Amino acid sequence: MTQPGTMPAMTKEMQDCVDACMTCHSVCEETMSSVMQLGGQAQMQVMRALMDCAETTRVCADMMMRRSPLSPEMCAMCAKACEMCAEACLSVPDDPQMTRCAEACRRCAATCRAMAGATM
Amino acid sequence: MTQPGTMPAMTKEMQDCVDACMTCHSVCEETMSSVMQLGGQAQMQVMRALMDCAETTRVCADMMMRRSPLSPEMCAMCAKACEMCAEACLSVPDDPQMTRCAEACRRCAATCRAMAGATM
Amino acid sequence: MTQPGTMPAMTKEMQDCVDACMTCHSVCEETMSSVMQLGGQAQMQVMRALMDCAETTRVCADMMMRRSPLSPEMCAMCAKACEMCAEACLSVPDDPQMTRCAEACRRCAATCRAMAGATM
Amino acid sequence: MTQPGTMPAMTKEMQDCVDACMTCHSVCEETMSSVMQLGGQAQMQVMRALMDCAETTRVCADMMMRRSPLSPEMCAMCAKACEMCAEACLSVPDDPQMTRCAEACRRCAATCRAMAGATM
């Protein structure tokens, strides 16, 4: 457990990961509105992926900001949720919001994988 | 601000309200799965109401459990989210899960209104 | 209830409010770490205010991003949580992180009050 | 990705795990109030563990209720957060609320480990 007075500083890599998580979370929440407007059975599967990704990125960013010792595991899981969400978004053809969301997810997944591998 | 040593005990009314919020939250999360299976444009509107209600009931229960001074306001808002969700659920005809969800929402709304009016 | 095809666009004012909420949320989560390092009975009261504010700003931003019809009420409540948190932070003397947090809370409260008064 | 019409039913094991997560979440939120009353530097470390555990159990229960494909990973992570929280709670001597919280955490950890190992 982290001792008082020895809390690790927020490194640039961790800050980038927090930022990528927060951005991905925001884009997912906004994309839910687009998906709700599209409607349709297939979109409901996208909705599930967006909900998982929005929740996971938020918790991941919060844990890093609190310097939780669980951050590396959460980053690994978050990377997986982001990849699944990117894939789901790209299953909707020709939708700029979905493309934008997939890009934010991919970027977030990359930073999370890097953080999961690093010693935090 | 609540002073140390004077934290109000959890009254029976507050405990009932916490329980109703937690139950309503659970039913809303489960109902999302049903809605995702139904699919369709109209269901997306139900989805939005479920998401608002699931989030609001959770935060409301958590605030009461932490004895937050914001609990009364949150209860008032939660009652509103529950009523909107109940109405949205009842717009889906002949679906037992939707009926069950509307009932949980109505019960939660009633306990939240009572708590919002009480001095906490 | 918002109809398909008529989802209101994100206005500049709403985007500013979302940004202020997200920033305030982040600063609150980071400030929790500082408070945990300070320790002490009084800081526990600050902790409670930070938890309420971190949760309320997050839910508020998410609701605006999803264009929830509950956004105006949530903004009103969020403004209150932010003001309480700013006050709690300023009760800790001579701490730059606390000052920074109080400033983010005040800024967020101002944008939330504006959104609560506007027709969304 | 789960196909429409093939959503796996909630098994008794999964329902037990959801219940254990929800109970653990509630007890953690309540225990935060106790910790805030105790105050003190050491308790701040307990607070961090409670926050991680409260958040992880909630997300874990929600994912199972939504039949998220990420549930097994989340259960594995949740088991870890619960174990860390139980240990932190037991570091506070002679406190019945802490003992109660540690027990809820241990029970939750056991059901989560079982779910993480099962094919969901």
CSV table of N, CA and C in Angstrom, one decimal, chain A:
chain,number,residue,atom,x,y,z
A,1,MET,N,0.9,-1.2,0.0
A,1,MET,CA,0.0,0.0,0.0
A,1,MET,C,0.9,1.3,0.0
A,2,THR,N,0.5,2.2,-0.8
A,2,THR,CA,1.3,3.5,-0.8
A,2,THR,C,1.4,4.1,0.5
A,3,GLN,N,2.6,4.5,0.9
A,3,GLN,CA,2.8,5.1,2.2
A,3,GLN,C,2.6,6.6,2.1
A,4,PRO,N,2.1,7.2,3.2
A,4,PRO,CA,2.0,8.7,3.3
A,4,PRO,C,3.4,9.3,2.9
A,5,GLY,N,3.3,10.4,2.1
A,5,GLY,CA,4.5,11.1,1.8
A,5,GLY,C,5.3,10.5,0.6
A,6,THR,N,4.9,9.3,0.1
A,6,THR,CA,5.6,8.7,-1.0
A,6,THR,C,4.7,8.5,-2.2
A,7,MET,N,3.6,9.2,-2.2
A,7,MET,CA,2.7,9.1,-3.4
A,7,MET,C,3.4,9.4,-4.7
A,8,PRO,N,3.4,8.5,-5.6
A,8,PRO,CA,4.1,8.7,-6.9
A,8,PRO,C,3.5,9.9,-7.6
A,9,ALA,N,4.4,10.8,-8.2
A,9,ALA,CA,3.9,11.9,-8.9
A,9,ALA,C,3.2,11.4,-10.2
A,10,MET,N,2.3,12.3,-10.8
A,10,MET,CA,1.7,12.0,-12.0
A,10,MET,C,2.7,12.1,-13.1
A,11,THR,N,3.2,11.0,-13.7
A,11,THR,CA,4.1,11.1,-14.8
A,11,THR,C,3.5,11.7,-16.1
A,12,LYS,N,4.3,12.1,-17.1
A,12,LYS,CA,3.7,12.6,-18.3
A,12,LYS,C,2.9,11.4,-19.0
A,13,GLU,N,3.4,10.2,-18.9
A,13,GLU,CA,2.7,9.1,-19.6
A,13,GLU,C,1.3,8.8,-18.9
A,14,MET,N,1.3,8.9,-17.5
A,14,MET,CA,0.1,8.7,-16.8
A,14,MET,C,-0.9,9.8,-17.1
A,15,GLN,N,-0.4,11.1,-17.2
A,15,GLN,CA,-1.3,12.2,-17.5
A,15,GLN,C,-1.9,12.0,-18.9
A,16,ASP,N,-1.1,11.6,-19.9
A,16,ASP,CA,-1.6,11.3,-21.2
A,16,ASP,C,-2.6,10.3,-21.2
A,17,CYS,N,-2.4,9.2,-20.4
A,17,CYS,CA,-3.4,8.1,-20.3
A,17,CYS,C,-4.7,8.6,-19.7
A,18,VAL,N,-4.6,9.4,-18.6
A,18,VAL,CA,-5.8,10.0,-18.0
A,18,VAL,C,-6.6,10.8,-19.1
A,19,ASP,N,-5.8,11.7,-19.8
A,19,ASP,CA,-6.5,12.5,-20.8
A,19,ASP,C,-7.2,11.7,-21.9
A,20,ALA,N,-6.5,10.7,-22.3
A,20,ALA,CA,-7.0,9.8,-23.4
A,20,ALA,C,-8.3,9.1,-22.8
A,21,CYS,N,-8.3,8.7,-21.6
A,21,CYS,CA,-9.4,8.0,-21.0
A,21,CYS,C,-10.6,9.0,-20.9
A,22,MET,N,-10.3,10.2,-20.4
A,22,MET,CA,-11.4,11.2,-20.3
A,22,MET,C,-12.0,11.6,-21.6
A,23,THR,N,-11.1,11.7,-22.6
A,23,THR,CA,-11.6,12.1,-24.0
A,23,THR,C,-12.5,10.9,-24.5
A,24,CYS,N,-12.0,9.7,-24.3
A,24,CYS,CA,-12.7,8.5,-24.8
A,24,CYS,C,-14.1,8.4,-24.1
A,25,HIS,N,-14.1,8.6,-22.8
A,25,HIS,CA,-15.3,8.6,-22.0
A,25,HIS,C,-16.3,9.6,-22.6
A,26,SER,N,-15.9,10.9,-22.8
A,26,SER,CA,-16.7,11.9,-23.4
A,26,SER,C,-17.3,11.5,-24.7
A,27,VAL,N,-16.4,11.1,-25.6
A,27,VAL,CA,-16.9,10.7,-27.0
A,27,VAL,C,-17.9,9.6,-26.9
A,28,CYS,N,-17.6,8.6,-26.0
A,28,CYS,CA,-18.6,7.5,-25.9
A,28,CYS,C,-20.0,8.0,-25.4
A,29,GLU,N,-20.0,8.9,-24.4
A,29,GLU,CA,-21.2,9.4,-23.9
A,29,GLU,C,-22.0,10.1,-25.0
A,30,GLU,N,-21.3,10.9,-25.8
A,30,GLU,CA,-21.9,11.7,-26.9
A,30,GLU,C,-22.4,10.7,-28.0
A,31,THR,N,-21.6,9.7,-28.2
A,31,THR,CA,-21.9,8.7,-29.3
A,31,THR,C,-23.2,8.0,-28.9
A,32,MET,N,-23.5,7.7,-27.6
A,32,MET,CA,-24.7,7.1,-27.2
A,32,MET,C,-25.9,7.9,-27.8
A,33,SER,N,-25.8,9.2,-27.8
A,33,SER,CA,-26.9,10.0,-28.3
A,33,SER,C,-27.1,9.7,-29.8
A,34,SER,N,-26.0,9.6,-30.5
A,34,SER,CA,-26.1,9.4,-32.0
A,34,SER,C,-26.8,8.0,-32.2
A,35,VAL,N,-26.3,7.0,-31.4
A,35,VAL,CA,-26.8,5.7,-31.5
A,35,VAL,C,-28.3,5.6,-31.2
A,36,MET,N,-28.7,6.4,-30.2
A,36,MET,CA,-30.1,6.4,-29.8
A,36,MET,C,-30.9,7.0,-30.9
A,37,GLN,N,-30.3,7.9,-31.7
A,37,GLN,CA,-31.1,8.5,-32.8
A,37,GLN,C,-31.2,7.5,-34.0
A,38,LEU,N,-30.1,6.8,-34.2
A,38,LEU,CA,-30.1,5.8,-35.3
A,38,LEU,C,-31.1,4.7,-35.0
A,39,GLY,N,-31.1,4.2,-33.8
A,39,GLY,CA,-32.1,3.1,-33.4
A,39,GLY,C,-31.7,1.8,-34.1
A,40,GLY,N,-32.5,0.8,-33.9
A,40,GLY,CA,-32.3,-0.4,-34.6
A,40,GLY,C,-31.6,-1.5,-33.7
A,41,GLN,N,-31.9,-2.7,-34.1
A,41,GLN,CA,-31.4,-3.8,-33.3
A,41,GLN,C,-29.8,-3.9,-33.2
A,42,ALA,N,-29.2,-3.7,-34.4
A,42,ALA,CA,-27.7,-3.8,-34.4
A,42,ALA,C,-27.1,-2.7,-33.5
A,43,GLN,N,-27.7,-1.5,-33.5
A,43,GLN,CA,-27.2,-0.4,-32.8
A,43,GLN,C,-27.2,-0.7,-31.3
A,44,MET,N,-28.1,-1.6,-30.8
A,44,MET,CA,-28.2,-1.9,-29.4
A,44,MET,C,-26.9,-2.6,-29.0
A,45,GLN,N,-26.3,-3.4,-29.9
A,45,GLN,CA,-25.0,-4.1,-29.5
A,45,GLN,C,-23.9,-3.0,-29.4
A,46,VAL,N,-24.0,-2.0,-30.3
A,46,VAL,CA,-23.0,-0.9,-30.2
A,46,VAL,C,-23.2,-0.2,-28.8
A,47,MET,N,-24.5,0.0,-28.5
A,47,MET,CA,-24.8,0.7,-27.2
A,47,MET,C,-24.2,0.0,-26.0
A,48,ARG,N,-24.2,-1.3,-26.0
A,48,ARG,CA,-23.6,-2.1,-24.9
A,48,ARG,C,-22.1,-1.8,-24.8
A,49,ALA,N,-21.5,-1.9,-26.0
A,49,ALA,CA,-20.0,-1.6,-26.0
A,49,ALA,C,-19.7,-0.2,-25.6
A,50,LEU,N,-20.5,0.7,-26.0
A,50,LEU,CA,-20.3,2.1,-25.5
A,50,LEU,C,-20.5,2.3,-24.0
A,51,MET,N,-21.4,1.6,-23.5
A,51,MET,CA,-21.7,1.7,-22.0
A,51,MET,C,-20.5,1.1,-21.3
A,52,ASP,N,-20.0,-0.1,-21.7
A,52,ASP,CA,-18.9,-0.7,-21.1
A,52,ASP,C,-17.6,0.2,-21.2
A,53,CYS,N,-17.4,0.8,-22.3
A,53,CYS,CA,-16.2,1.6,-22.6
A,53,CYS,C,-16.3,2.9,-21.8
A,54,ALA,N,-17.5,3.5,-21.8
A,54,ALA,CA,-17.7,4.8,-21.1
A,54,ALA,C,-17.4,4.6,-19.6
A,55,GLU,N,-17.9,3.5,-19.0
A,55,GLU,CA,-17.7,3.2,-17.6
A,55,GLU,C,-16.3,2.9,-17.3
A,56,THR,N,-15.7,2.0,-18.1
A,56,THR,CA,-14.3,1.5,-17.8
A,56,THR,C,-13.3,2.7,-17.9
A,57,THR,N,-13.4,3.5,-19.0
A,57,THR,CA,-12.5,4.6,-19.1
A,57,THR,C,-12.6,5.6,-17.9
A,58,ARG,N,-13.8,5.8,-17.5
A,58,ARG,CA,-14.0,6.8,-16.4
A,58,ARG,C,-13.4,6.2,-15.1
A,59,VAL,N,-13.7,5.0,-14.8
A,59,VAL,CA,-13.1,4.4,-13.6
A,59,VAL,C,-11.6,4.3,-13.7
A,60,CYS,N,-11.1,4.0,-14.9
A,60,CYS,CA,-9.6,3.9,-15.1
A,60,CYS,C,-9.0,5.3,-14.8
A,61,ALA,N,-9.5,6.4,-15.4
A,61,ALA,CA,-9.0,7.7,-15.2
A,61,ALA,C,-9.1,8.1,-13.7
A,62,ASP,N,-10.2,7.8,-13.1
A,62,ASP,CA,-10.3,8.1,-11.6
A,62,ASP,C,-9.3,7.4,-10.8
A,63,MET,N,-9.1,6.1,-11.1
A,63,MET,CA,-8.1,5.4,-10.3
A,63,MET,C,-6.7,5.9,-10.4
A,64,MET,N,-6.3,6.3,-11.7
A,64,MET,CA,-5.0,6.9,-11.9
A,64,MET,C,-4.9,8.2,-11.1
A,65,MET,N,-6.0,9.0,-11.2
A,65,MET,CA,-5.9,10.3,-10.5
A,65,MET,C,-5.8,10.2,-9.0
A,66,ARG,N,-6.4,9.1,-8.5
A,66,ARG,CA,-6.3,8.8,-7.0
A,66,ARG,C,-5.0,8.0,-6.7
A,67,ARG,N,-4.2,7.7,-7.7
A,67,ARG,CA,-3.0,6.8,-7.5
A,67,ARG,C,-3.4,5.5,-6.9
A,68,SER,N,-4.5,4.9,-7.4
A,68,SER,CA,-4.9,3.6,-6.8
A,68,SER,C,-3.9,2.5,-7.2
A,69,PRO,N,-3.6,1.6,-6.3
A,69,PRO,CA,-2.7,0.5,-6.7
A,69,PRO,C,-3.3,-0.4,-7.7
A,70,LEU,N,-4.6,-0.3,-7.9
A,70,LEU,CA,-5.2,-1.2,-8.9
A,70,LEU,C,-5.1,-0.6,-10.3
A,71,SER,N,-4.5,0.6,-10.5
A,71,SER,CA,-4.5,1.2,-11.8
A,71,SER,C,-3.9,0.3,-12.9
A,72,PRO,N,-2.8,-0.4,-12.7
A,72,PRO,CA,-2.3,-1.2,-13.9
A,72,PRO,C,-3.3,-2.2,-14.4
A,73,GLU,N,-3.9,-2.9,-13.4
A,73,GLU,CA,-5.0,-3.9,-13.9
A,73,GLU,C,-6.1,-3.2,-14.6
A,74,MET,N,-6.5,-2.1,-14.0
A,74,MET,CA,-7.7,-1.4,-14.6
A,74,MET,C,-7.3,-0.9,-16.0
A,75,CYS,N,-6.0,-0.5,-16.2
A,75,CYS,CA,-5.6,0.0,-17.5
A,75,CYS,C,-5.6,-1.2,-18.5
A,76,ALA,N,-5.2,-2.3,-18.1
A,76,ALA,CA,-5.3,-3.5,-19.0
A,76,ALA,C,-6.7,-3.8,-19.4
A,77,MET,N,-7.6,-3.8,-18.4
A,77,MET,CA,-9.0,-4.0,-18.7
A,77,MET,C,-9.6,-2.9,-19.6
A,78,CYS,N,-9.2,-1.7,-19.3
A,78,CYS,CA,-9.7,-0.6,-20.1
A,78,CYS,C,-9.3,-0.7,-21.6
A,79,ALA,N,-8.1,-1.1,-21.8
A,79,ALA,CA,-7.6,-1.3,-23.2
A,79,ALA,C,-8.5,-2.3,-23.9
A,80,LYS,N,-8.9,-3.3,-23.2
A,80,LYS,CA,-9.8,-4.3,-23.9
A,80,LYS,C,-11.1,-3.8,-24.2
A,81,ALA,N,-11.7,-3.0,-23.2
A,81,ALA,CA,-13.0,-2.4,-23.4
A,81,ALA,C,-13.0,-1.4,-24.6
A,82,CYS,N,-11.9,-0.7,-24.7
A,82,CYS,CA,-11.8,0.3,-25.8
A,82,CYS,C,-11.7,-0.4,-27.1
A,83,GLU,N,-10.9,-1.5,-27.2
A,83,GLU,CA,-10.8,-2.2,-28.5
A,83,GLU,C,-12.1,-2.8,-28.9
A,84,MET,N,-12.9,-3.3,-28.0
A,84,MET,CA,-14.2,-3.9,-28.3
A,84,MET,C,-15.1,-2.8,-28.8
A,85,CYS,N,-15.0,-1.6,-28.1
A,85,CYS,CA,-15.9,-0.5,-28.5
A,85,CYS,C,-15.5,0.0,-29.9
A,86,ALA,N,-14.2,0.1,-30.2
A,86,ALA,CA,-13.8,0.6,-31.5
A,86,ALA,C,-14.3,-0.3,-32.6
A,87,GLU,N,-14.3,-1.6,-32.3
A,87,GLU,CA,-14.7,-2.6,-33.3
A,87,GLU,C,-16.3,-2.5,-33.5
A,88,ALA,N,-17.0,-2.3,-32.4
A,88,ALA,CA,-18.4,-2.1,-32.5
A,88,ALA,C,-18.8,-0.9,-33.3
A,89,CYS,N,-18.1,0.2,-33.0
A,89,CYS,CA,-18.4,1.5,-33.7
A,89,CYS,C,-18.1,1.4,-35.2
A,90,LEU,N,-17.0,0.7,-35.6
A,90,LEU,CA,-16.7,0.5,-37.0
A,90,LEU,C,-17.6,-0.4,-37.7
A,91,SER,N,-18.5,-1.1,-37.0
A,91,SER,CA,-19.5,-2.0,-37.6
A,91,SER,C,-20.7,-1.2,-38.2
A,92,VAL,N,-20.8,0.1,-37.8
A,92,VAL,CA,-21.8,1.0,-38.3
A,92,VAL,C,-21.2,1.7,-39.5
A,93,PRO,N,-21.7,1.5,-40.7
A,93,PRO,CA,-21.0,2.0,-41.9
A,93,PRO,C,-21.3,3.5,-42.1
A,94,ASP,N,-20.3,4.2,-42.5
A,94,ASP,CA,-20.4,5.6,-43.0
A,94,ASP,C,-21.0,6.6,-41.9
A,95,ASP,N,-20.6,6.5,-40.7
A,95,ASP,CA,-21.1,7.4,-39.7
A,95,ASP,C,-19.9,8.2,-39.1
A,96,PRO,N,-19.8,9.5,-39.3
A,96,PRO,CA,-18.6,10.2,-38.8
A,96,PRO,C,-18.5,10.1,-37.3
A,97,GLN,N,-19.6,10.2,-36.6
A,97,GLN,CA,-19.5,10.1,-35.1
A,97,GLN,C,-18.9,8.8,-34.7
A,98,MET,N,-19.3,7.7,-35.3
A,98,MET,CA,-18.8,6.4,-35.0
A,98,MET,C,-17.3,6.3,-35.3
A,99,THR,N,-16.9,6.9,-36.4
A,99,THR,CA,-15.5,6.8,-36.8
A,99,THR,C,-14.7,7.6,-35.8
A,100,ARG,N,-15.2,8.8,-35.4
A,100,ARG,CA,-14.5,9.6,-34.4
A,100,ARG,C,-14.4,8.8,-33.0
A,101,CYS,N,-15.5,8.1,-32.7
A,101,CYS,CA,-15.5,7.4,-31.4
A,101,CYS,C,-14.4,6.2,-31.5
A,102,ALA,N,-14.4,5.5,-32.6
A,102,ALA,CA,-13.5,4.4,-32.8
A,102,ALA,C,-12.0,4.9,-32.7
A,103,GLU,N,-11.8,6.1,-33.2
A,103,GLU,CA,-10.4,6.7,-33.1
A,103,GLU,C,-10.1,7.0,-31.7
A,104,ALA,N,-11.0,7.6,-31.0
A,104,ALA,CA,-10.7,7.9,-29.6
A,104,ALA,C,-10.5,6.6,-28.7
A,105,CYS,N,-11.2,5.6,-29.1
A,105,CYS,CA,-11.1,4.3,-28.4
A,105,CYS,C,-9.7,3.7,-28.7
A,106,ARG,N,-9.3,3.7,-29.9
A,106,ARG,CA,-8.0,3.2,-30.3
A,106,ARG,C,-6.9,3.9,-29.6
A,107,ARG,N,-7.0,5.2,-29.6
A,107,ARG,CA,-5.9,6.0,-29.0
A,107,ARG,C,-5.8,5.7,-27.5
A,108,CYS,N,-7.0,5.6,-26.9
A,108,CYS,CA,-7.1,5.3,-25.4
A,108,CYS,C,-6.5,3.9,-25.1
A,109,ALA,N,-6.9,3.0,-26.0
A,109,ALA,CA,-6.4,1.6,-25.8
A,109,ALA,C,-4.9,1.5,-25.8
A,110,ALA,N,-4.3,2.3,-26.7
A,110,ALA,CA,-2.8,2.3,-26.9
A,110,ALA,C,-2.2,2.9,-25.6
A,111,THR,N,-2.7,4.0,-25.1
A,111,THR,CA,-2.1,4.6,-23.9
A,111,THR,C,-2.3,3.7,-22.7
A,112,CYS,N,-3.5,3.0,-22.6
A,112,CYS,CA,-3.7,2.1,-21.5
A,112,CYS,C,-2.8,0.9,-21.5
A,113,ARG,N,-2.6,0.4,-22.7
A,113,ARG,CA,-1.7,-0.8,-22.8
A,113,ARG,C,-0.3,-0.4,-22.3
A,114,ALA,N,0.1,0.8,-22.7
A,114,ALA,CA,1.4,1.3,-22.3
A,114,ALA,C,1.5,1.4,-20.7
A,115,MET,N,0.4,2.0,-20.1
A,115,MET,CA,0.4,2.1,-18.7
A,115,MET,C,0.3,0.8,-18.0
A,116,ALA,N,-0.4,-0.1,-18.5
A,116,ALA,CA,-0.6,-1.4,-17.9
A,116,ALA,C,0.8,-2.2,-17.8
A,117,GLY,N,1.6,-1.9,-18.8
A,117,GLY,CA,2.9,-2.6,-18.9
A,117,GLY,C,3.9,-1.9,-18.0
A,118,ALA,N,3.8,-0.6,-17.8
A,118,ALA,CA,4.7,0.2,-17.0
A,118,ALA,C,4.6,-0.1,-15.5
A,119,THR,N,5.6,0.1,-14.7
A,119,THR,CA,5.5,0.0,-13.3
A,119,THR,C,4.9,1.3,-12.7
A,120,MET,N,3.7,1.2,-12.1
A,120,MET,CA,3.1,2.5,-11.6
A,120,MET,C,3.3,2.6,-10.2
